[in-house]
Short mmCIF file of C-alpha atoms in Angstrom, two decimals:
data_model
loop_
_atom_site.label_atom_id
_atom_site.label_comp_id
_atom_site.label_asym_id
_atom_site.label_seq_id
_atom_site.Cartn_x
_atom_site.Cartn_y
_atom_site.Cartn_z
CA MET A 28 4.28 -6.36 -8.03
CA SER A 29 1.92 -8.59 -6.07
CA LEU A 30 0.16 -11.25 -8.09
CA LYS A 31 -3.61 -11.08 -7.67
CA ALA A 32 -6.20 -13.77 -8.35
CA GLY A 33 -9.93 -13.92 -7.81
CA ILE A 34 -11.47 -17.18 -6.60
CA VAL A 35 -14.92 -17.89 -8.04
CA GLY A 36 -17.26 -20.86 -8.21
CA LEU A 37 -20.69 -22.13 -7.32
CA PRO A 38 -21.66 -22.40 -3.63
CA ASN A 39 -20.34 -25.46 -1.77
CA VAL A 40 -17.61 -26.40 -4.24
CA GLY A 41 -14.80 -25.85 -1.71
CA LYS A 42 -13.94 -22.19 -2.32
CA SER A 43 -13.96 -21.10 1.29
CA THR A 44 -12.19 -24.26 2.48
CA LEU A 45 -9.51 -23.60 -0.12
CA PHE A 46 -9.26 -19.96 0.89
CA ASN A 47 -8.96 -20.90 4.55
CA ALA A 48 -6.18 -23.33 3.71
CA ILE A 49 -4.01 -21.13 1.56
CA THR A 50 -4.28 -18.00 3.65
CA LYS A 51 -4.68 -19.62 7.08
CA GLN A 52 -7.53 -17.25 7.77
CA ASN A 53 -10.67 -18.30 9.57
CA ILE A 54 -13.49 -17.12 7.31
CA LEU A 55 -16.94 -18.61 7.41
CA ALA A 56 -17.22 -21.98 5.66
CA ALA A 57 -20.56 -23.74 5.98
CA ASN A 58 -22.61 -26.36 4.20
CA TYR A 59 -25.17 -24.02 2.71
CA PRO A 60 -25.25 -21.51 -0.17
CA PHE A 61 -23.95 -17.98 0.40
CA ALA A 62 -21.95 -18.79 3.53
CA THR A 63 -19.41 -16.25 2.28
CA ILE A 64 -21.15 -12.90 2.08
CA ASP A 65 -18.21 -10.50 2.06
CA PRO A 66 -15.20 -10.38 -0.25
CA ASN A 67 -12.23 -11.83 1.61
CA VAL A 68 -8.67 -10.99 0.73
CA GLY A 69 -5.69 -13.01 1.86
CA VAL A 70 -2.02 -13.03 0.95
CA VAL A 71 0.15 -16.11 0.73
CA ASN A 72 3.90 -16.38 0.11
CA VAL A 73 5.15 -17.86 -3.16
CA ASN A 74 7.15 -20.96 -2.29
CA ASP A 75 10.49 -20.63 -4.12
CA GLU A 76 13.29 -23.03 -3.14
CA ARG A 77 15.87 -20.52 -4.39
CA MET A 78 14.92 -18.21 -1.54
CA ASN A 79 15.89 -20.88 0.99
CA VAL A 80 19.30 -21.22 -0.66
CA LEU A 81 19.86 -17.46 -0.69
CA ASP A 82 18.73 -17.27 2.93
CA SER A 83 21.41 -19.81 3.95
CA MET A 84 24.05 -18.01 1.90
CA TYR A 85 23.43 -14.42 3.04
CA MET A 86 21.76 -15.02 6.44
CA PRO A 87 19.80 -11.74 6.17
CA GLU A 88 17.84 -10.02 8.89
CA ARG A 89 14.72 -10.26 6.72
CA LEU A 90 13.60 -12.76 4.10
CA ILE A 91 10.77 -11.39 1.96
CA MET A 92 9.11 -13.80 -0.42
CA ALA A 93 7.08 -12.86 -3.48
CA SER A 94 3.38 -12.75 -2.64
CA TYR A 95 0.13 -13.99 -4.15
CA GLU A 96 -3.06 -12.18 -3.21
CA PHE A 97 -6.37 -14.05 -3.31
CA THR A 98 -9.81 -12.48 -3.31
CA ASP A 99 -12.56 -14.94 -2.43
CA ILE A 100 -15.92 -14.04 -3.99
CA ALA A 101 -19.30 -15.18 -2.69
CA GLY A 102 -20.63 -18.28 -4.44
CA LEU A 103 -22.18 -17.42 -7.78
CA VAL A 104 -25.38 -19.05 -8.99
CA LYS A 105 -27.32 -19.13 -12.23
CA GLY A 106 -28.74 -15.64 -12.74
CA ALA A 107 -26.15 -13.93 -10.51
CA SER A 108 -25.53 -11.23 -13.11
CA LYS A 109 -29.24 -10.40 -12.95
CA GLY A 110 -29.33 -10.22 -9.18
CA GLU A 111 -29.91 -13.86 -8.21
CA GLY A 112 -28.16 -14.86 -5.00
CA LEU A 113 -25.38 -12.62 -3.77
CA GLY A 114 -22.73 -13.12 -6.43
CA ASN A 115 -23.46 -10.16 -8.68
CA LYS A 116 -22.76 -7.80 -5.81
CA PHE A 117 -19.16 -8.95 -5.71
CA LEU A 118 -18.15 -9.37 -9.36
CA SER A 119 -16.68 -5.87 -9.26
CA HIS A 120 -14.18 -7.04 -6.65
CA ILE A 121 -12.34 -9.21 -9.16
CA ARG A 122 -12.13 -6.77 -12.07
CA GLU A 123 -8.63 -5.73 -11.01
CA VAL A 124 -7.16 -9.21 -10.51
CA ASP A 125 -4.54 -10.68 -12.86
CA ALA A 126 -6.21 -14.07 -13.21
CA ILE A 127 -9.34 -15.95 -12.19
CA VAL A 128 -9.24 -19.24 -10.31
CA GLU A 129 -12.50 -21.11 -10.81
CA VAL A 130 -13.03 -23.85 -8.24
CA VAL A 131 -14.98 -26.78 -9.66
CA ARG A 132 -16.30 -29.71 -7.65
CA CYS A 133 -15.12 -33.01 -9.14
CA PHE A 134 -16.40 -35.56 -6.66
CA ASP A 135 -19.66 -37.03 -5.41
CA ASP A 136 -20.71 -36.64 -1.79
CA SER A 137 -24.32 -36.95 -0.68
CA ASN A 138 -23.47 -35.15 2.57
CA ILE A 139 -22.46 -31.93 0.78
CA ILE A 140 -25.29 -30.05 -0.90
CA HIS A 141 -24.82 -29.17 -4.57
CA VAL A 142 -26.76 -26.09 -5.54
CA GLU A 143 -27.60 -27.64 -8.94
CA GLY A 144 -28.59 -31.01 -7.49
CA ASP A 145 -25.72 -33.16 -8.75
CA CYS A 146 -22.06 -33.04 -9.73
CA ASN A 147 -21.46 -31.94 -13.32
CA PRO A 148 -18.21 -29.94 -13.72
CA VAL A 149 -18.79 -28.78 -17.30
CA ARG A 150 -22.30 -27.54 -16.54
CA ASP A 151 -21.02 -25.76 -13.42
CA VAL A 152 -18.22 -24.08 -15.36
CA GLU A 153 -20.63 -22.95 -18.08
CA ILE A 154 -22.93 -21.42 -15.46
CA ILE A 155 -20.09 -19.38 -13.96
CA ASN A 156 -18.60 -18.40 -17.31
CA LEU A 157 -22.00 -17.29 -18.60
CA GLU A 158 -22.46 -15.02 -15.58
CA LEU A 159 -19.01 -13.49 -16.16
CA SER A 160 -19.87 -12.94 -19.83
CA ILE A 161 -23.22 -11.31 -19.02
CA SER A 162 -21.50 -9.02 -16.54
CA ASP A 163 -19.04 -7.95 -19.25
CA LEU A 164 -21.85 -7.49 -21.77
CA GLU A 165 -23.67 -5.17 -19.39
CA ILE A 166 -20.61 -2.91 -19.22
CA ILE A 167 -20.18 -3.00 -23.00
CA ASN A 168 -23.83 -2.18 -23.70
CA ASN A 169 -23.84 0.70 -21.23
CA ARG A 170 -20.66 2.14 -22.71
CA LEU A 171 -21.90 1.78 -26.30
CA ASP A 172 -25.07 3.67 -25.37
CA LYS A 173 -22.88 6.58 -24.32
CA VAL A 174 -20.18 6.61 -26.97
CA TYR A 175 -21.86 5.29 -30.17
CA LYS A 176 -23.93 8.37 -30.99
CA LYS A 177 -20.96 10.67 -30.38
CA ALA A 178 -18.73 8.54 -32.59
CA MET A 179 -21.20 8.47 -35.46
CA THR A 180 -21.93 12.20 -35.22
CA THR A 181 -18.46 13.64 -34.72
CA LYS A 182 -16.49 10.93 -36.53
CA ASP A 183 -13.94 11.36 -33.76
CA LYS A 184 -11.11 8.92 -34.44
CA ASP A 185 -10.69 7.75 -30.85
CA SER A 186 -14.43 7.30 -30.31
CA LEU A 187 -14.78 5.33 -33.55
CA ALA A 188 -11.89 3.07 -32.56
CA GLU A 189 -13.48 2.43 -29.17
CA VAL A 190 -16.84 1.59 -30.76
CA THR A 191 -15.14 -0.84 -33.14
CA ALA A 192 -13.41 -2.64 -30.27
CA LEU A 193 -16.55 -2.73 -28.12
CA LYS A 194 -18.68 -4.04 -31.00
CA LYS A 195 -16.14 -6.79 -31.61
CA ALA A 196 -16.23 -7.73 -27.93
CA GLN A 197 -20.03 -7.60 -27.88
CA GLU A 198 -20.36 -9.95 -30.86
CA ALA A 199 -17.92 -12.46 -29.35
CA LEU A 200 -19.68 -12.60 -26.00
CA GLU A 201 -23.09 -12.96 -27.63
CA LYS A 202 -21.68 -16.02 -29.44
CA GLY A 203 -20.42 -17.46 -26.13
CA ILE A 204 -16.76 -16.70 -26.84
CA PRO A 205 -14.78 -15.32 -23.86
CA LEU A 206 -12.78 -12.21 -24.70
CA ARG A 207 -9.47 -13.88 -23.83
CA LEU A 208 -9.95 -15.99 -26.98
CA VAL A 209 -10.60 -12.99 -29.24
CA ASN A 210 -7.72 -11.68 -31.33
CA PHE A 211 -7.73 -7.96 -30.59
CA PRO A 212 -5.08 -5.82 -32.33
CA LYS A 213 -2.91 -3.79 -29.95
CA GLU A 214 -4.77 -0.56 -30.66
CA GLU A 215 -8.13 -2.19 -29.84
CA LEU A 216 -6.78 -3.66 -26.62
CA LEU A 217 -5.72 -0.19 -25.52
CA LYS A 218 -9.27 1.07 -26.06
CA ILE A 219 -10.89 -1.58 -23.84
CA LYS A 220 -8.15 -2.23 -21.28
CA SER A 221 -9.62 0.13 -18.70
CA PHE A 222 -12.90 -1.83 -18.53
CA GLN A 223 -11.11 -4.79 -16.90
CA PHE A 224 -13.39 -7.33 -18.58
CA LEU A 225 -13.67 -10.53 -16.56
CA THR A 226 -13.67 -12.84 -19.59
CA MET A 227 -10.48 -11.19 -20.82
CA LYS A 228 -8.55 -12.49 -17.84
CA PRO A 229 -6.67 -15.82 -17.94
CA ILE A 230 -8.57 -18.54 -16.11
CA ILE A 231 -7.34 -21.61 -14.24
CA TYR A 232 -9.81 -24.32 -13.31
CA MET A 233 -9.17 -25.79 -9.88
CA ALA A 234 -10.60 -29.31 -9.81
CA ASN A 235 -11.51 -30.02 -6.18
CA ILE A 236 -11.18 -33.78 -5.73
CA LYS A 237 -11.36 -36.28 -2.88
CA GLU A 238 -8.24 -37.26 -0.97
CA ASP A 239 -8.46 -40.79 -2.39
CA ASP A 240 -8.05 -39.37 -5.90
CA LEU A 241 -4.77 -37.59 -5.16
CA GLY A 242 -1.83 -39.25 -6.89
CA ASN A 243 -4.21 -41.41 -8.96
CA PRO A 244 -5.34 -41.15 -12.60
CA ASP A 245 -7.93 -38.46 -13.29
CA ASN A 246 -11.52 -39.40 -12.48
CA ASN A 247 -14.24 -38.92 -15.11
CA TYR A 248 -15.19 -35.51 -13.74
CA VAL A 249 -11.61 -34.22 -14.04
CA LEU A 250 -11.27 -35.68 -17.52
CA ALA A 251 -14.43 -33.89 -18.63
CA LEU A 252 -13.18 -30.63 -17.14
CA LYS A 253 -9.78 -30.97 -18.83
CA ASP A 254 -11.46 -31.63 -22.17
CA TYR A 255 -13.50 -28.44 -21.76
CA ALA A 256 -10.47 -26.41 -20.67
CA LYS A 257 -8.36 -27.66 -23.58
CA LYS A 258 -10.81 -26.12 -26.05
CA GLU A 259 -10.12 -22.67 -24.63
CA ASN A 260 -6.43 -23.26 -23.92
CA SER A 261 -6.89 -23.04 -20.14
CA LYS A 262 -5.20 -25.07 -17.41
CA VAL A 263 -6.70 -27.48 -14.89
CA ILE A 264 -5.03 -28.03 -11.52
CA LYS A 265 -6.15 -30.84 -9.23
CA MET A 266 -6.43 -30.08 -5.54
CA CYS A 267 -8.15 -31.54 -2.52
CA ALA A 268 -9.28 -28.55 -0.49
CA LYS A 269 -9.55 -30.69 2.63
CA VAL A 270 -5.94 -31.89 2.28
CA GLU A 271 -4.71 -28.35 1.59
CA SER A 272 -6.37 -27.31 4.83
CA GLU A 273 -4.46 -30.02 6.70
CA LEU A 274 -1.16 -29.15 4.97
CA SER A 275 -1.47 -25.52 5.99
CA GLU A 276 -1.18 -26.52 9.64
CA LEU A 277 2.04 -28.51 9.23
CA SER A 278 5.71 -27.58 9.47
CA VAL A 279 7.84 -27.71 6.31
CA ASP A 280 9.22 -31.18 7.11
CA GLU A 281 5.80 -32.53 8.11
CA LYS A 282 4.34 -31.14 4.90
CA LYS A 283 6.96 -32.91 2.79
CA GLU A 284 6.27 -36.17 4.62
CA MET A 285 2.51 -35.89 4.08
CA LEU A 286 2.93 -35.10 0.38
CA SER A 287 5.15 -38.15 0.03
CA MET A 288 2.53 -40.33 1.72
CA LEU A 289 -0.10 -38.98 -0.67
CA GLY A 290 2.09 -39.77 -3.67
CA ILE A 291 2.37 -36.17 -4.91
CA GLU A 292 5.39 -33.87 -5.19
CA LYS A 293 3.77 -30.47 -4.67
CA SER A 294 0.75 -29.11 -2.88
CA GLY A 295 -2.19 -27.91 -4.94
CA LEU A 296 -1.35 -24.33 -3.94
CA ASP A 297 2.20 -24.62 -5.27
CA GLU A 298 0.89 -26.11 -8.51
CA LEU A 299 -1.62 -23.28 -8.79
CA ILE A 300 1.04 -20.61 -8.31
CA LYS A 301 3.32 -22.28 -10.88
CA ALA A 302 0.47 -22.44 -13.40
CA THR A 303 -0.46 -18.80 -12.80
CA TYR A 304 3.12 -17.64 -13.34
CA GLU A 305 3.21 -19.59 -16.60
CA ILE A 306 -0.03 -18.25 -18.08
CA LEU A 307 0.77 -14.67 -17.07
CA GLY A 308 4.40 -14.85 -18.22
CA LEU A 309 5.76 -13.96 -14.78
CA LYS A 310 9.31 -14.43 -13.57
CA THR A 311 11.36 -13.62 -10.47
CA TYR A 312 14.50 -11.61 -9.80
CA PHE A 313 16.22 -11.18 -6.44
CA THR A 314 17.90 -8.48 -4.40
CA VAL A 315 20.30 -9.74 -1.72
CA GLY A 316 22.30 -8.50 1.23
CA SER A 317 22.90 -9.00 4.94
CA ASP A 318 19.90 -6.83 5.77
CA GLU A 319 17.42 -8.35 3.34
CA VAL A 320 16.94 -11.03 0.70
CA ARG A 321 13.86 -10.37 -1.38
CA ALA A 322 12.06 -11.85 -4.38
CA TRP A 323 10.47 -9.53 -6.95
CA THR A 324 7.91 -10.58 -9.55
CA PHE A 325 8.13 -9.13 -13.06
CA LYS A 326 6.61 -9.77 -16.46
CA ASP A 327 8.69 -11.58 -19.05
CA GLY A 328 10.22 -9.06 -21.45
CA MET A 329 10.65 -6.22 -18.95
CA ASN A 330 14.00 -4.47 -19.09
CA ALA A 331 16.33 -3.61 -16.22
CA ARG A 332 15.05 -0.07 -15.86
CA GLU A 333 11.41 -1.20 -15.68
CA CYS A 334 12.29 -3.89 -13.14
CA ALA A 335 14.09 -1.32 -11.01
CA GLY A 336 10.83 0.64 -10.99
CA ILE A 337 9.08 -2.29 -9.33
CA ILE A 338 11.17 -1.57 -6.23
CA HIS A 339 10.63 2.20 -6.38
CA THR A 340 9.79 4.73 -9.06
CA ASP A 341 12.94 6.68 -8.11
CA PHE A 342 15.03 3.65 -9.13
CA GLU A 343 13.48 3.76 -12.61
CA LYS A 344 13.68 7.54 -13.04
CA GLY A 345 17.31 7.77 -11.94
CA PHE A 346 18.48 4.42 -13.34
CA ILE A 347 22.20 4.29 -14.19
CA LYS A 348 23.00 0.59 -14.49
CA ALA A 349 22.41 -2.80 -12.88
CA GLU A 350 24.95 -5.20 -11.42
CA VAL A 351 23.63 -8.65 -12.34
CA ILE A 352 24.57 -12.17 -11.26
CA SER A 353 22.64 -15.17 -12.49
CA TYR A 354 21.35 -17.46 -9.76
CA GLN A 355 22.95 -20.47 -11.40
CA ASP A 356 26.37 -18.79 -11.54
CA LEU A 357 26.09 -17.92 -7.85
CA ILE A 358 25.22 -21.49 -6.87
CA GLU A 359 28.01 -22.96 -8.98
CA ALA A 360 30.60 -20.52 -7.62
CA GLY A 361 29.43 -20.82 -4.02
CA SER A 362 29.61 -17.13 -3.12
CA GLU A 363 29.21 -13.67 -4.58
CA THR A 364 32.93 -13.03 -4.12
CA LYS A 365 33.86 -16.06 -6.22
CA VAL A 366 31.40 -15.01 -8.92
CA LYS A 367 33.20 -11.66 -9.16
CA GLU A 368 36.61 -13.38 -9.20
CA ALA A 369 35.40 -15.52 -12.11
CA GLY A 370 34.36 -12.39 -13.98
CA LYS A 371 30.72 -13.42 -14.09
CA LEU A 372 29.24 -10.32 -12.46
CA ARG A 373 27.75 -8.31 -15.33
CA ILE A 374 27.13 -4.58 -15.65
CA GLU A 375 23.91 -4.13 -17.64
CA GLY A 376 22.25 -1.03 -19.05
CA LYS A 377 18.62 0.08 -19.02
CA ASP A 378 17.65 -2.00 -22.07
CA TYR A 379 18.88 -5.31 -20.66
CA ILE A 380 16.02 -7.83 -20.65
CA MET A 381 15.76 -9.25 -17.17
CA GLN A 382 15.98 -13.02 -16.82
CA ASP A 383 14.36 -15.32 -14.29
CA GLY A 384 16.72 -15.83 -11.36
CA ASP A 385 18.81 -12.69 -11.92
CA ILE A 386 20.28 -11.28 -8.73
CA CYS A 387 20.49 -7.50 -9.03
CA HIS A 388 21.90 -4.41 -7.45
CA PHE A 389 20.62 -1.23 -9.09
CA ARG A 390 22.64 1.96 -9.29
CA PHE A 391 20.61 5.13 -9.65
CA ASN A 392 20.76 8.89 -9.21
CA LYS A 393 18.90 10.04 -6.12
#
């Protein structure tokens, strides 16, 4: 399963520069609003040191990393949900993403135009979040217009349950509460899942800072943003889009050297991916061999049979069992052969709950 995130933010906050950096694609980035007028999609590999170790151990013909897909949306502005600017046109493009990355400018620069006149991260975030809420409300209101009368007339159980869930969502949004903070029972979630509400999705705030602020204590803008994010249990990741752009052009060794000079351990992209995995409850298992070493992303709590289905539906349908080695056991033993000699290769059934770092070989009926 490929992890998908939508990048949103006001114009000129560094969205396109960030997108260029992490995907190494040359999309339009200019110092004026609405430079990005088409949804751009790019895929970046998930940096996992374990893959490098497995690559050295198995020396496969192919090394396939887990992937992270980014969709860059045109800069939103106040009133986007009502047709202002170009943003409303593209909100539909992020309804199917797993998480939203909201880029927020956290530095002053008189040479870079701010669409609202000055730098104010909390105000900027509230503008974007309001537009996402209004977009969700529009869907809710339209659906209620269609289903409410039927539910009240027929007393159909499913229709009544849907109306209850939609009304609950409507009331929350009208109070300024994003749907991800609303406690929906499982049955209500099932009724509204198909609408892909934007405010239901986990959000990570990407604080775009100046290079001089990297490795230093948070500036006042970042502190204000973190205070806001804490109230809704969201994460804030600091990143300098300009530096990320420079890092994307370097070799692995050069990148490590530059990060060391900047006084930081990981790039902003790596921090973002780590944070996204955490909030979505994602983990990684591996398949290995001389032909291919590959990382697979799965949701915490999935069993062996479900994880086999990530590779192919036939694996899930015909599942027999899984041969499992933990990554740590493999590293400590030094080879797959020694793991087997130590009796640490496990045969697991369909209900086995997959663990992060498991190395698997699935047996199935064709």
